[in-house]
Short mmCIF file of C-alpha atoms in Angstrom, two decimals:
data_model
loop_
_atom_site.label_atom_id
_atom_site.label_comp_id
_atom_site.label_asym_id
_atom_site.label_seq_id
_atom_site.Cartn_x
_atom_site.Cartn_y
_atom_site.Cartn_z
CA UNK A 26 -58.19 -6.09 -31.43
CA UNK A 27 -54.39 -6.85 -30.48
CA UNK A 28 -53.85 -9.45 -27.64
CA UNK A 29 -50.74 -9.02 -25.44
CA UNK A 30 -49.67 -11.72 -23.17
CA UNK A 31 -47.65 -10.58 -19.52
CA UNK A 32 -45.37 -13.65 -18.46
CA UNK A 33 -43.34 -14.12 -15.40
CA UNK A 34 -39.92 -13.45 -15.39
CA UNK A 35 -39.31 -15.66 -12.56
CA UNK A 36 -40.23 -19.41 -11.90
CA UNK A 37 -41.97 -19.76 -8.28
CA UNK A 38 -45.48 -19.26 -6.61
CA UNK A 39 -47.78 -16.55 -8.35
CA UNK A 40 -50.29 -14.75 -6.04
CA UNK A 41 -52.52 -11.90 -7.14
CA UNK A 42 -53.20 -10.25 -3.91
CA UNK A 43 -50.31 -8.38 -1.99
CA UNK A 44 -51.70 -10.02 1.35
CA UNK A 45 -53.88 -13.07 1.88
CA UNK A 46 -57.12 -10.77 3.13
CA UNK A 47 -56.66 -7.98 0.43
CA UNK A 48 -57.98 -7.77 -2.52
CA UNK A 49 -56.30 -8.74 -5.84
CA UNK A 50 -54.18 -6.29 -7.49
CA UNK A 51 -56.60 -6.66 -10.43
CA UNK A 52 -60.08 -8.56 -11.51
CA UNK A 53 -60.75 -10.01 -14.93
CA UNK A 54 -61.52 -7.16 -17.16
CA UNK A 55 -59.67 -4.31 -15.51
CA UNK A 56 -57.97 -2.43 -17.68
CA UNK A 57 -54.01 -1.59 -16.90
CA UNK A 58 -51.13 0.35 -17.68
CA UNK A 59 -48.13 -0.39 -18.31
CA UNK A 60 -46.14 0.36 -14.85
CA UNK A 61 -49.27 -1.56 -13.12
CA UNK A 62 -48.61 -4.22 -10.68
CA UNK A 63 -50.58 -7.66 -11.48
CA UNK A 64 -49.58 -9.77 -8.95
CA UNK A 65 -46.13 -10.64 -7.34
CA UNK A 66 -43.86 -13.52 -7.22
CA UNK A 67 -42.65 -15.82 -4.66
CA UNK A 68 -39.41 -17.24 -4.97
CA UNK A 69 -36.16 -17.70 -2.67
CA UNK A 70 -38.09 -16.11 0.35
CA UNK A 71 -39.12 -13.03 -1.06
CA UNK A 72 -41.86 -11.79 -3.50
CA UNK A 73 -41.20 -9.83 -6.73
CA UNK A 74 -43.74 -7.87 -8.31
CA UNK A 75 -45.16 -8.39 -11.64
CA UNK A 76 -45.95 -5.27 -13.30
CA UNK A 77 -47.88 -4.98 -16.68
CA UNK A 78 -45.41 -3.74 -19.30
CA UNK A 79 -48.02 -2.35 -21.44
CA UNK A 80 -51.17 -0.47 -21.63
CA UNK A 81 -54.53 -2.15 -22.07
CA UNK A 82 -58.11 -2.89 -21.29
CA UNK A 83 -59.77 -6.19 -20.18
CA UNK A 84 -57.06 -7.37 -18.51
CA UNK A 85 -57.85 -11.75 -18.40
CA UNK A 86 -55.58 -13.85 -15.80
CA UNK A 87 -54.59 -17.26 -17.45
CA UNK A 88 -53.50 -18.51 -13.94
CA UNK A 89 -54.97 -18.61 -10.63
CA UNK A 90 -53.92 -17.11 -7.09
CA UNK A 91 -51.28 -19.39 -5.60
CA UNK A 92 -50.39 -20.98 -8.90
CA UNK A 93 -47.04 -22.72 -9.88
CA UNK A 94 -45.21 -20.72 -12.52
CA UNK A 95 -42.79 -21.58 -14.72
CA UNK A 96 -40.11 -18.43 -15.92
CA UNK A 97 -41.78 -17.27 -19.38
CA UNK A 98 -45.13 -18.68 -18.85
CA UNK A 99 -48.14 -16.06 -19.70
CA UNK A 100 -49.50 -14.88 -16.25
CA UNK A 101 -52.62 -12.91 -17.79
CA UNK A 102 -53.63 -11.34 -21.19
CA UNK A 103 -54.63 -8.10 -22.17
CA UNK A 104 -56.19 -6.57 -25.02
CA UNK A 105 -54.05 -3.70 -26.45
CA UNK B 1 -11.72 -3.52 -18.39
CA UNK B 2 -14.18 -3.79 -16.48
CA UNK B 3 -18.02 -4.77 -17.08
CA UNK B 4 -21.05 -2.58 -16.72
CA UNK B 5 -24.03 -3.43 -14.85
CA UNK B 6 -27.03 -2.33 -16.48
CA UNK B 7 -29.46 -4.25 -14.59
CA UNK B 8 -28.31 -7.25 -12.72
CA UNK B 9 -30.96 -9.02 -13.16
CA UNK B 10 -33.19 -11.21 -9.77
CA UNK B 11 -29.92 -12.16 -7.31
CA UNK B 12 -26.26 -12.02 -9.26
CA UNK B 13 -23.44 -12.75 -7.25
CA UNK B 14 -19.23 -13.24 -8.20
CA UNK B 15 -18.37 -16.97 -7.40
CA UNK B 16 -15.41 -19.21 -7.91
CA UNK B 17 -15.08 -22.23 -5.87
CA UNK B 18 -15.25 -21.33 -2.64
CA UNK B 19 -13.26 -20.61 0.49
CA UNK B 20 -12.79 -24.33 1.88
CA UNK B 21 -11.61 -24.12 5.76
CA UNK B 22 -13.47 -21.35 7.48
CA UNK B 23 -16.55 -23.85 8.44
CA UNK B 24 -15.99 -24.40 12.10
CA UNK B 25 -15.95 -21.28 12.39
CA UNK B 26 -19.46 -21.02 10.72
CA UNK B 27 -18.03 -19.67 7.90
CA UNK B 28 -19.36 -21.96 4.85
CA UNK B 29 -17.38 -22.69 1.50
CA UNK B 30 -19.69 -20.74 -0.54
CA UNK B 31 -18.57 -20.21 -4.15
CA UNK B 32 -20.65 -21.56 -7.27
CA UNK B 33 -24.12 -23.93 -7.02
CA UNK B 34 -23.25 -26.07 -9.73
CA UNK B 35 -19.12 -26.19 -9.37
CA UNK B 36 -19.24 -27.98 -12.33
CA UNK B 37 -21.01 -25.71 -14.89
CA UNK B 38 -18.66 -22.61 -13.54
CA UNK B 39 -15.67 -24.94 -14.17
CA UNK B 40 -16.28 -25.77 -17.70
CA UNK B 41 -17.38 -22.16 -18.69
CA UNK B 42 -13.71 -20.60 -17.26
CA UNK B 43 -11.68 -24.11 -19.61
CA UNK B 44 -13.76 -22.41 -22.42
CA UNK B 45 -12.21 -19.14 -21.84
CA UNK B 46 -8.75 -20.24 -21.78
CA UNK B 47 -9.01 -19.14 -17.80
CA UNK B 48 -7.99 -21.36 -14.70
CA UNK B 49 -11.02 -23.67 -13.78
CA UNK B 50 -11.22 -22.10 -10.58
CA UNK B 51 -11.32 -18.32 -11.37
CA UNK B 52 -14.09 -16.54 -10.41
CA UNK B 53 -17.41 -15.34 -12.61
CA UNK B 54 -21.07 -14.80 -12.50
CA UNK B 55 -23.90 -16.65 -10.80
CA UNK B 56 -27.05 -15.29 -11.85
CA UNK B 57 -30.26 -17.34 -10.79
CA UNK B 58 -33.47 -17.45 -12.67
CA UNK B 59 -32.87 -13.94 -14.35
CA UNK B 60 -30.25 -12.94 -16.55
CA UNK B 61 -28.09 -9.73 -15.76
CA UNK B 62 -27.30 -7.16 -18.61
CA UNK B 63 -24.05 -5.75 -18.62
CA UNK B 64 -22.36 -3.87 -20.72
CA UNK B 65 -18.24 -4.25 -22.16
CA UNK B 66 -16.26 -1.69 -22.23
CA UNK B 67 -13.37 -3.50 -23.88
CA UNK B 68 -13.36 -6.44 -26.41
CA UNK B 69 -13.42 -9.93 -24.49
CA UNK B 70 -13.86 -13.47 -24.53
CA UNK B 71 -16.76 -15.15 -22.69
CA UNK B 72 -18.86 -18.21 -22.07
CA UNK B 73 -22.37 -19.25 -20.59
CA UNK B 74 -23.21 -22.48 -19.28
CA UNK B 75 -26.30 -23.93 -16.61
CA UNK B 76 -29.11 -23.74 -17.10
CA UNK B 77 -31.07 -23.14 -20.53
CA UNK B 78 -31.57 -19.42 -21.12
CA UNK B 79 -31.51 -17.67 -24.39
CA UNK B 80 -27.80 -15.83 -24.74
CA UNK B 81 -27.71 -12.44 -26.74
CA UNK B 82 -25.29 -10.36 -27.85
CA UNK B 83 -27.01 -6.92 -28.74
CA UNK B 84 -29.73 -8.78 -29.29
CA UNK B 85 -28.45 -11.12 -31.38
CA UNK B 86 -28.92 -14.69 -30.08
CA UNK B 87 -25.94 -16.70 -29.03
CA UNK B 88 -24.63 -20.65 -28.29
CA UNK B 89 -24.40 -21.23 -25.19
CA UNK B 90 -21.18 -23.30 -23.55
CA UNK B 91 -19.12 -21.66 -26.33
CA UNK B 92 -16.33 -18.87 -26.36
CA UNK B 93 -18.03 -15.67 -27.31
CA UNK B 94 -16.42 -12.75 -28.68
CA UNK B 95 -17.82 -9.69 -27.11
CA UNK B 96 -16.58 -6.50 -28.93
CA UNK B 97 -16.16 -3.32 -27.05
CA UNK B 98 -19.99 -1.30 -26.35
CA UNK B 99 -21.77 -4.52 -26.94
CA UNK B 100 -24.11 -5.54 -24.07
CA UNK B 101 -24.99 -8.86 -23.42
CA UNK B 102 -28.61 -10.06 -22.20
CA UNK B 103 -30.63 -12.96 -21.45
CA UNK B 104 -34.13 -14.65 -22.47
CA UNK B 105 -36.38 -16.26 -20.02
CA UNK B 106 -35.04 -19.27 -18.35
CA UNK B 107 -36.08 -22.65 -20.09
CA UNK B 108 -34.35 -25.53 -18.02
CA UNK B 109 -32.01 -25.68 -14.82
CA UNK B 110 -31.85 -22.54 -12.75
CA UNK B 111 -28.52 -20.97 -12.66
CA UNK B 112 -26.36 -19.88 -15.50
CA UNK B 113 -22.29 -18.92 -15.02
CA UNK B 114 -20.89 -16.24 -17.16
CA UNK B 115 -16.93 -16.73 -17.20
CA UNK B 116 -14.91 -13.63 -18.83
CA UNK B 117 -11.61 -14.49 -20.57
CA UNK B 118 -9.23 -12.74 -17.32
CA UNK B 119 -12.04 -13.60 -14.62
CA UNK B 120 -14.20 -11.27 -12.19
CA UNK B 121 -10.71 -9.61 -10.20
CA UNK B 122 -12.50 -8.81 -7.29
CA UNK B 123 -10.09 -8.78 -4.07
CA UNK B 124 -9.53 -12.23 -2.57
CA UNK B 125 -11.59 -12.47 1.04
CA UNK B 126 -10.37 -15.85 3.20
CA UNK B 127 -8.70 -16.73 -0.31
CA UNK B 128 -11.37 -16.71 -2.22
CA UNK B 129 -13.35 -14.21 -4.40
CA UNK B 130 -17.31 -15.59 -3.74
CA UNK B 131 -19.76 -13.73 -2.37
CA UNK B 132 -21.34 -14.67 0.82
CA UNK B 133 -24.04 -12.10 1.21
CA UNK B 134 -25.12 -13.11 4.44
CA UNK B 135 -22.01 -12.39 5.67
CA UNK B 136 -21.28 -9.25 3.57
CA UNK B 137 -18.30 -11.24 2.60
CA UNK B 138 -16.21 -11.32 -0.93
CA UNK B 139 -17.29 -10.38 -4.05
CA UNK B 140 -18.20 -7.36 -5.18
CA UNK B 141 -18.47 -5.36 -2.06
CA UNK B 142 -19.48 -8.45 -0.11
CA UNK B 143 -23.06 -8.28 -1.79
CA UNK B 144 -24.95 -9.45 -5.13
CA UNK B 145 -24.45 -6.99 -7.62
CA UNK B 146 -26.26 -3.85 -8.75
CA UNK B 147 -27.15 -1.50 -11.23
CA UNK B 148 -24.65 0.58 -12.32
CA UNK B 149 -21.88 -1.32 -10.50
CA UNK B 150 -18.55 -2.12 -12.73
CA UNK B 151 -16.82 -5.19 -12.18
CA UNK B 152 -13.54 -5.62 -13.00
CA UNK B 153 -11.93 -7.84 -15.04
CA UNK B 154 -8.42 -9.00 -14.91
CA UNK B 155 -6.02 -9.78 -18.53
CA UNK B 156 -7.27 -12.88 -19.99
CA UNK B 157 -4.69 -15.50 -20.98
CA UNK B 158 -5.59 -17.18 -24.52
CA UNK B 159 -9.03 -18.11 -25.33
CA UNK B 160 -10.50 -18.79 -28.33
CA UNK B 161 -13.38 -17.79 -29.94
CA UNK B 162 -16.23 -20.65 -31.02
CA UNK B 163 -14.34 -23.55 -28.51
CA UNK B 164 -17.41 -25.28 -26.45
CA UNK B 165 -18.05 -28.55 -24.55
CA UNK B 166 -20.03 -31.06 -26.50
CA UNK B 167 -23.85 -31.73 -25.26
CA UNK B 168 -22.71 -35.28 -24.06
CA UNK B 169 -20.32 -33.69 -21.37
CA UNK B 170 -23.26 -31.00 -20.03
CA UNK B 171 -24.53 -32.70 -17.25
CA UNK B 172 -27.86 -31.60 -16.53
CA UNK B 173 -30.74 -33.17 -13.72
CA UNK B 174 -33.36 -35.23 -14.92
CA UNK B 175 -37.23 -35.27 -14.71
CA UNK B 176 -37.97 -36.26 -11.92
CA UNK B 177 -34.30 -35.12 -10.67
CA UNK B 178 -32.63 -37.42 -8.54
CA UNK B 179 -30.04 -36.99 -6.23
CA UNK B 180 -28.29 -39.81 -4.32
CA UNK B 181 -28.24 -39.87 -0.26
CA UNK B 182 -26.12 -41.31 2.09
CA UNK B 183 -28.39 -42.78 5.31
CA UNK B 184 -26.52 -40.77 7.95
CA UNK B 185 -25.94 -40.98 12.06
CA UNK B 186 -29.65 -40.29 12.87
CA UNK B 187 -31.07 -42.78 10.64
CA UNK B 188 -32.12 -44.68 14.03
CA UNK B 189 -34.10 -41.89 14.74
CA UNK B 190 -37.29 -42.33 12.11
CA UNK B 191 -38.91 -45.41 11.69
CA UNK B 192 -38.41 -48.47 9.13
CA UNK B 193 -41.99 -46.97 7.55
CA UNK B 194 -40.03 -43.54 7.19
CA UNK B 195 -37.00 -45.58 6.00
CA UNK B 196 -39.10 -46.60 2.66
CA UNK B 197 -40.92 -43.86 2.35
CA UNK B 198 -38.77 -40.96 2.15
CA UNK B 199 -36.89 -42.89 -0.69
CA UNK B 200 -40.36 -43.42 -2.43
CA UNK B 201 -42.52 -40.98 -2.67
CA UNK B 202 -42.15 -38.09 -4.93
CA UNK B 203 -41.24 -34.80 -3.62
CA UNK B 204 -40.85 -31.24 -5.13
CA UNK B 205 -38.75 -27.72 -4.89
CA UNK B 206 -40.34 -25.18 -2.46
CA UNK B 207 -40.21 -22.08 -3.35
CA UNK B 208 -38.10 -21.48 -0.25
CA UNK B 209 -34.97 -23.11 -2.22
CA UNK B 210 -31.72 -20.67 -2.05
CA UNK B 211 -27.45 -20.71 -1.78
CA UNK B 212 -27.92 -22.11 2.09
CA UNK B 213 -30.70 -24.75 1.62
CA UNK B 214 -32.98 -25.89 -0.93
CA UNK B 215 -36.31 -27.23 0.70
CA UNK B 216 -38.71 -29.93 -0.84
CA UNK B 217 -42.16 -30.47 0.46
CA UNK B 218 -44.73 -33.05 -0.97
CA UNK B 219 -43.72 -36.34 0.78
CA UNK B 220 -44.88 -38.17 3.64
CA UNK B 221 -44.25 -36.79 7.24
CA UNK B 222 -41.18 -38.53 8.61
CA UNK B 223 -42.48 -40.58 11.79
CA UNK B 224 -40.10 -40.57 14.48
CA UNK B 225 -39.01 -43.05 16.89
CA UNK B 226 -40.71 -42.73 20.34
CA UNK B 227 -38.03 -41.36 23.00
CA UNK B 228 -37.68 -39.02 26.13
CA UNK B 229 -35.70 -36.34 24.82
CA UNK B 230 -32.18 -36.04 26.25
CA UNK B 231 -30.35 -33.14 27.79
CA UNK B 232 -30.04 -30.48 25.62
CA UNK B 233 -32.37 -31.50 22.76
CA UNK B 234 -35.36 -29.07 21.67
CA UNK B 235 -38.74 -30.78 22.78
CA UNK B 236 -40.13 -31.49 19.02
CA UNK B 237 -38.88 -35.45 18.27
CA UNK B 238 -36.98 -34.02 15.19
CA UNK B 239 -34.25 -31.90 17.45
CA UNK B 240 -30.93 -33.27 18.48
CA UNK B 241 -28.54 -32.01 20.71
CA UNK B 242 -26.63 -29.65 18.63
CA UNK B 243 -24.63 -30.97 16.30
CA UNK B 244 -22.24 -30.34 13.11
CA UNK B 245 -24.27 -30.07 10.16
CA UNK B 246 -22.41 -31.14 6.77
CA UNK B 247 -22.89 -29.67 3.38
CA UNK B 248 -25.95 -31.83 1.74
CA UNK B 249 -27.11 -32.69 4.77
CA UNK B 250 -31.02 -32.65 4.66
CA UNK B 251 -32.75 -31.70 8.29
CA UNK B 252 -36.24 -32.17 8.41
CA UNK B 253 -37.78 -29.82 10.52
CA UNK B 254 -40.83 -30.98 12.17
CA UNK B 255 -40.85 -34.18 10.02
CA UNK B 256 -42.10 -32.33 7.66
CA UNK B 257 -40.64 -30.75 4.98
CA UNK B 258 -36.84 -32.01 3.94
CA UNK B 259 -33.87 -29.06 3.74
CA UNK B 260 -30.64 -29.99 2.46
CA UNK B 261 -28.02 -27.65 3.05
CA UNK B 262 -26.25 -26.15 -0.11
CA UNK B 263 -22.84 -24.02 -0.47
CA UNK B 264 -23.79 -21.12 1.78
CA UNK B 265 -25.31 -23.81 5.10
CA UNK B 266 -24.91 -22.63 8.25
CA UNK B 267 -22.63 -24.99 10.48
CA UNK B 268 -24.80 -26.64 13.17
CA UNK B 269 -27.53 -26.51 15.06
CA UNK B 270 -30.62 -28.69 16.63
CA UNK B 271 -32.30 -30.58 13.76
CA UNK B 272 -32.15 -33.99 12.85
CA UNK B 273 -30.55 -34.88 9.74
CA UNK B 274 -31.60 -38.10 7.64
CA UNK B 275 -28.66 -38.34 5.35
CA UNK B 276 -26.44 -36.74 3.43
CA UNK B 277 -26.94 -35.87 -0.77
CA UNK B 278 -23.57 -37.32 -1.87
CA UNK B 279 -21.01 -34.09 -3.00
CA UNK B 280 -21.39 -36.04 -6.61
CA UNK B 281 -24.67 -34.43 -6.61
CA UNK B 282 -24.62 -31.31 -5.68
CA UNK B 283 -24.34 -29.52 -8.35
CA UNK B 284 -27.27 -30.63 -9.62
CA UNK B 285 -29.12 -28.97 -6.75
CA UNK B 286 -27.95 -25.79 -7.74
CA UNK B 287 -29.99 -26.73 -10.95
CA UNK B 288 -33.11 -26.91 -10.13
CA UNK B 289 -36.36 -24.87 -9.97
CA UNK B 290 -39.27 -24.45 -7.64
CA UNK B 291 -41.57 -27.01 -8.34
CA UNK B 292 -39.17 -29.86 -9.99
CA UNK B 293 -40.09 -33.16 -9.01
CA UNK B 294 -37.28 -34.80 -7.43
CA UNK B 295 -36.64 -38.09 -6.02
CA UNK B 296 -34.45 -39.50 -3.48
CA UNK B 297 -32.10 -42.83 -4.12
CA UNK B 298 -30.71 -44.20 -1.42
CA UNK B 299 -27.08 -45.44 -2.03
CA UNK B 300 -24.15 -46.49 0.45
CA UNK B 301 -20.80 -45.30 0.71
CA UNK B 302 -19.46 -47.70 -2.44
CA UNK B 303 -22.45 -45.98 -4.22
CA UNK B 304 -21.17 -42.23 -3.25
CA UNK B 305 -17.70 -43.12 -3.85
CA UNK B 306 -18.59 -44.75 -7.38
CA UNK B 307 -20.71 -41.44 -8.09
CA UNK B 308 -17.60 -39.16 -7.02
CA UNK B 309 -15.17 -41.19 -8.99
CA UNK B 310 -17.37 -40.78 -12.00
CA UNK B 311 -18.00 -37.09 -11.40
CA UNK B 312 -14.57 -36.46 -11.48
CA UNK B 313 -13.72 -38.52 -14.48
CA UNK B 314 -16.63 -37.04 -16.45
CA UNK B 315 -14.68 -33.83 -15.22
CA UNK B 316 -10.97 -35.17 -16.57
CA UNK B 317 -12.97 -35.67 -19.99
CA UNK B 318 -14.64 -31.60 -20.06
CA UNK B 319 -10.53 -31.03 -19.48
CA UNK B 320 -9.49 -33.48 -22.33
CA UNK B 321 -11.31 -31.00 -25.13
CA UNK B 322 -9.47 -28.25 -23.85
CA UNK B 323 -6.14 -29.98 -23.44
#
C-alpha cells in the first residue's frame, strides 16, 4: 500500500473547517479524490483552499486545525 | 516578445522601484518589497537597476517564452526550473524560445523577483511601472497578473548568460529576524515598562502580513500613558489626532498587535505609532513569512544612518561585480 503525502503550497495558518462551527472538510480515514478540498489556507487576509491532488482512501491529517504551516510541509497523508 | 502566463501563481504583480512623490496625496511609492533583491536580479541581466520585473510572493508563477531571453531570480529560496530542469538562482539564465519556467515550494524568505533581459514594458503610470492593486494603478492593467495574460517585454541590452552575485552579497534576514527602529514622536505616549518591553520580547509574522503592512503579534500589550484624550483623537488610548504616517512606521492598534507599514501604506490616519523600522531594513520585511520570529533593536538616528550608509555600500559592492 502506496502512501501519498498533500503539502501546502502556501506558508500561513491551516484550518480544516471552512467556518469555525462547521464541520471539517474531512475526518481521519475519509477517503478523497483528487479535486477534494482538505482544508484551506490563511495567508495575506484571505484563505486558499487546499485540494487533494490525488485519489485515495484513509485520508490521515499530520497537522491540526489552526496549525502554523510552513510552504511544502505535508498537511495530511493518504493511502493511494 | 512577450511572456505567457500559464498560471501566475498566489499574488504576482510587475514592480520596479516605485513612484516616489504621489504620497500626500495618499498615493504610496509602491514598487518592489525587497528593493534590493529586484535591483541585483535586473545588474544580472545587463538591465538598468531600476527596470521593472516580477514580484511573486510565496508561490511561483509559470510562464511561458515566446522568444529566447535572458533572466534572473533572486529572494527568497525557491527551487528555479527551466522545463523542469532545476536552475541557480541569482544567475543569468538563458531561456530559449517555448521553454516555460516554474517554481518549487518556497524554502526561505518570501518573495522572489524575476528580472527579464529588456524588463516588464508595461506603460509608465505617475512614472513608474509598479502595480498598486488597491488602486488599480500600473502594471499590468493596474492588477496582479493572470492566467493567460502576456506581458511584454522590451529589447534587452547585453546580458550574459551564467553572471550571478556571490552568496556573501545576498542579504537575507536572520532567525529570529531583526529589524532596527527608530523611537519616534509618540514614544511619550507608552510607558518606560512598554519602552523595554517591546524591544524584548519576541514577536512573530501574522498571517495578516501584505505590500501595505506586515503585522506581528506575540508580545506584550503596549501600556499607555494615562491622559484625557484631546480634540480630535479616537477614544481608545492608542489614537492620535490624525497624523502623517511614514513608510516603516509601526501603529499599534489597541496596544496590541504591532503593524508597520510597507511599500503600498496608506498615508495617515488615527493610530499611534512607536517608531519607525529604519529604510535600511526594509527590505528585509518584504522577506519574511508568517510565523518568523522577529525581534525589535532599538537604535538612534547615528544607528539608522550607519545602517543606511552600509546598505548602500553593500549595494556599490553588488554594482562592483557587474562593473
Amino acid at each position: 500500500m502506496s502512501k501519498a503525502e498533500i503539502k501546502s503550497p502556501l506558508p500561513g495558518m491551516f484550518y480544516r473547517r471552512p467556518s469555525p462551527d462547521s464541520a471539517p472538510f474531512k475526518n481521519d480515514g475519509d477517503s478523497v479524490s483528487a479535486a477534494d478540498v482538505i482544508g484551506v489556507v490563511e495567508v495575506m487576509k484571505s484563505f486558499h483552499e487546499v485540494t487533494a491532488g490525488i485519489d485515495g482512501k484513509a485520508i490521515r491529517f499530520l497537522v491540526d486545525d489552526a496549525d502554523a504551516v510552513m510552504a511544502g510541509q505535508a498537511l495530511a497523508e493518504v493511502e493511494a | 516578445m512577450v511572456v505567457r502566463v500559464l498560471n501566475p501563481g498566489l499574488s504576482t504583480t510587475v514592480q520596479d522601484l516605485g513612484r516616489p512623490g504621489y504620497f500626500h496625496l495618499g498615493i504610496p511609492i509602491g514598487g518592489a518589497m525587497d528593493r534590493l533583491a529586484l535591483r541585483a536580479a535586473n545588474l544580472i541581466v545587463g538591465n538598468d537597476e531600476g527596470a521593472a520585473g516580477l514580484e511573486a510572493v510565496f508561490v511561483g508563477p509559470q510562464l511561458e517564452f515566446t522568444r529566447d531571453a535572458l533572466i534572473a531570480v533572486t529572494g527568497a529560496d525557491m527551487p528555479i526550473k527551466l522545463d523542469g530542469e532545476e536552475k541557480p538562482s541569482w544567475t543569468a539564465l538563458k531561456v530559449r524560445a517555448g521553454q516555460v519556467l516554474s517554481f518549487g515550494f518556497l524554502q526561505t524568505g518570501a518573495r522572489i523577483y524575476i528580472a527579464i533581459a529588456g524588463g516588464i514594458d508595461v506603460p509608465l503610470a505617475l512614472g513608474s511601472r509598479s502595480t498598486y492593486p488597491i488602486g488599480a494603478l500600473g502594471g499590468f492593467k493596474g492588477r496582479a497578473i493572470a492566467k493567460d495574460d502576456e506581458l511584454p517585454v522590451g529589447n534587452a541590452a547585453g546580458g550574459r548568460e551564467g553572471r550571478s552575485i556571490p552568496e556573501a552579497l545576498r542579504r537575507r534576514p536572520g532567525m529570529p529576524a531583526e529589524l532596527r527602529v527608530l523611537p519616534g514622536l509618540y514614544w511619550h505616549r507608552v510607558t518606560e515598562e512598554t519602552h523595554r518591553n517591546f524591544f524584548d520580547d519576541q514577536w512573530k509574522v501574522a498571517p495578516e502580513a501584505d505590500r501595505m503592512g506586515y503585522r506581528f503579534r506575540g508580545g506584550r500589550p503596549l501600556q499607555f500613558v494615562e491622559r484625557d484624550q484631546p480634540f480630535g483623537a479616537g477614544s481608545d488610548p492608542s489614537n492620535i489626532v490624525d497624523s502623517c504616517y511614514p513608510y516603516g512606521s509601526i501603529q499599534v492598534p489597541g496596544g496590541t498587535e504591532p503593524i508597520i507599514l510597507h511599500r503600498d501604506a496608506v498615508s495617515g490616519g488615527g493610530y499611534f505609532m512607536v517608531g519607525t523600522v529604519v529604510s535600511a531594513d526594509m527590505d528585509l520585511i518584504g522577506q519574511l513569512q508568517p510565523n518568523t520570529p522577529t525581534r525589535f533593536v532599538k537604535v538612534d538616528m547615528d544607528g539608522a544612518l550607519k545602517a543606511r550608509a552600509d546598505r548602500a555600500a553593500l549595494l556599490d559592492r553588488i554594482r562592483s561585480v557587474f562593473a
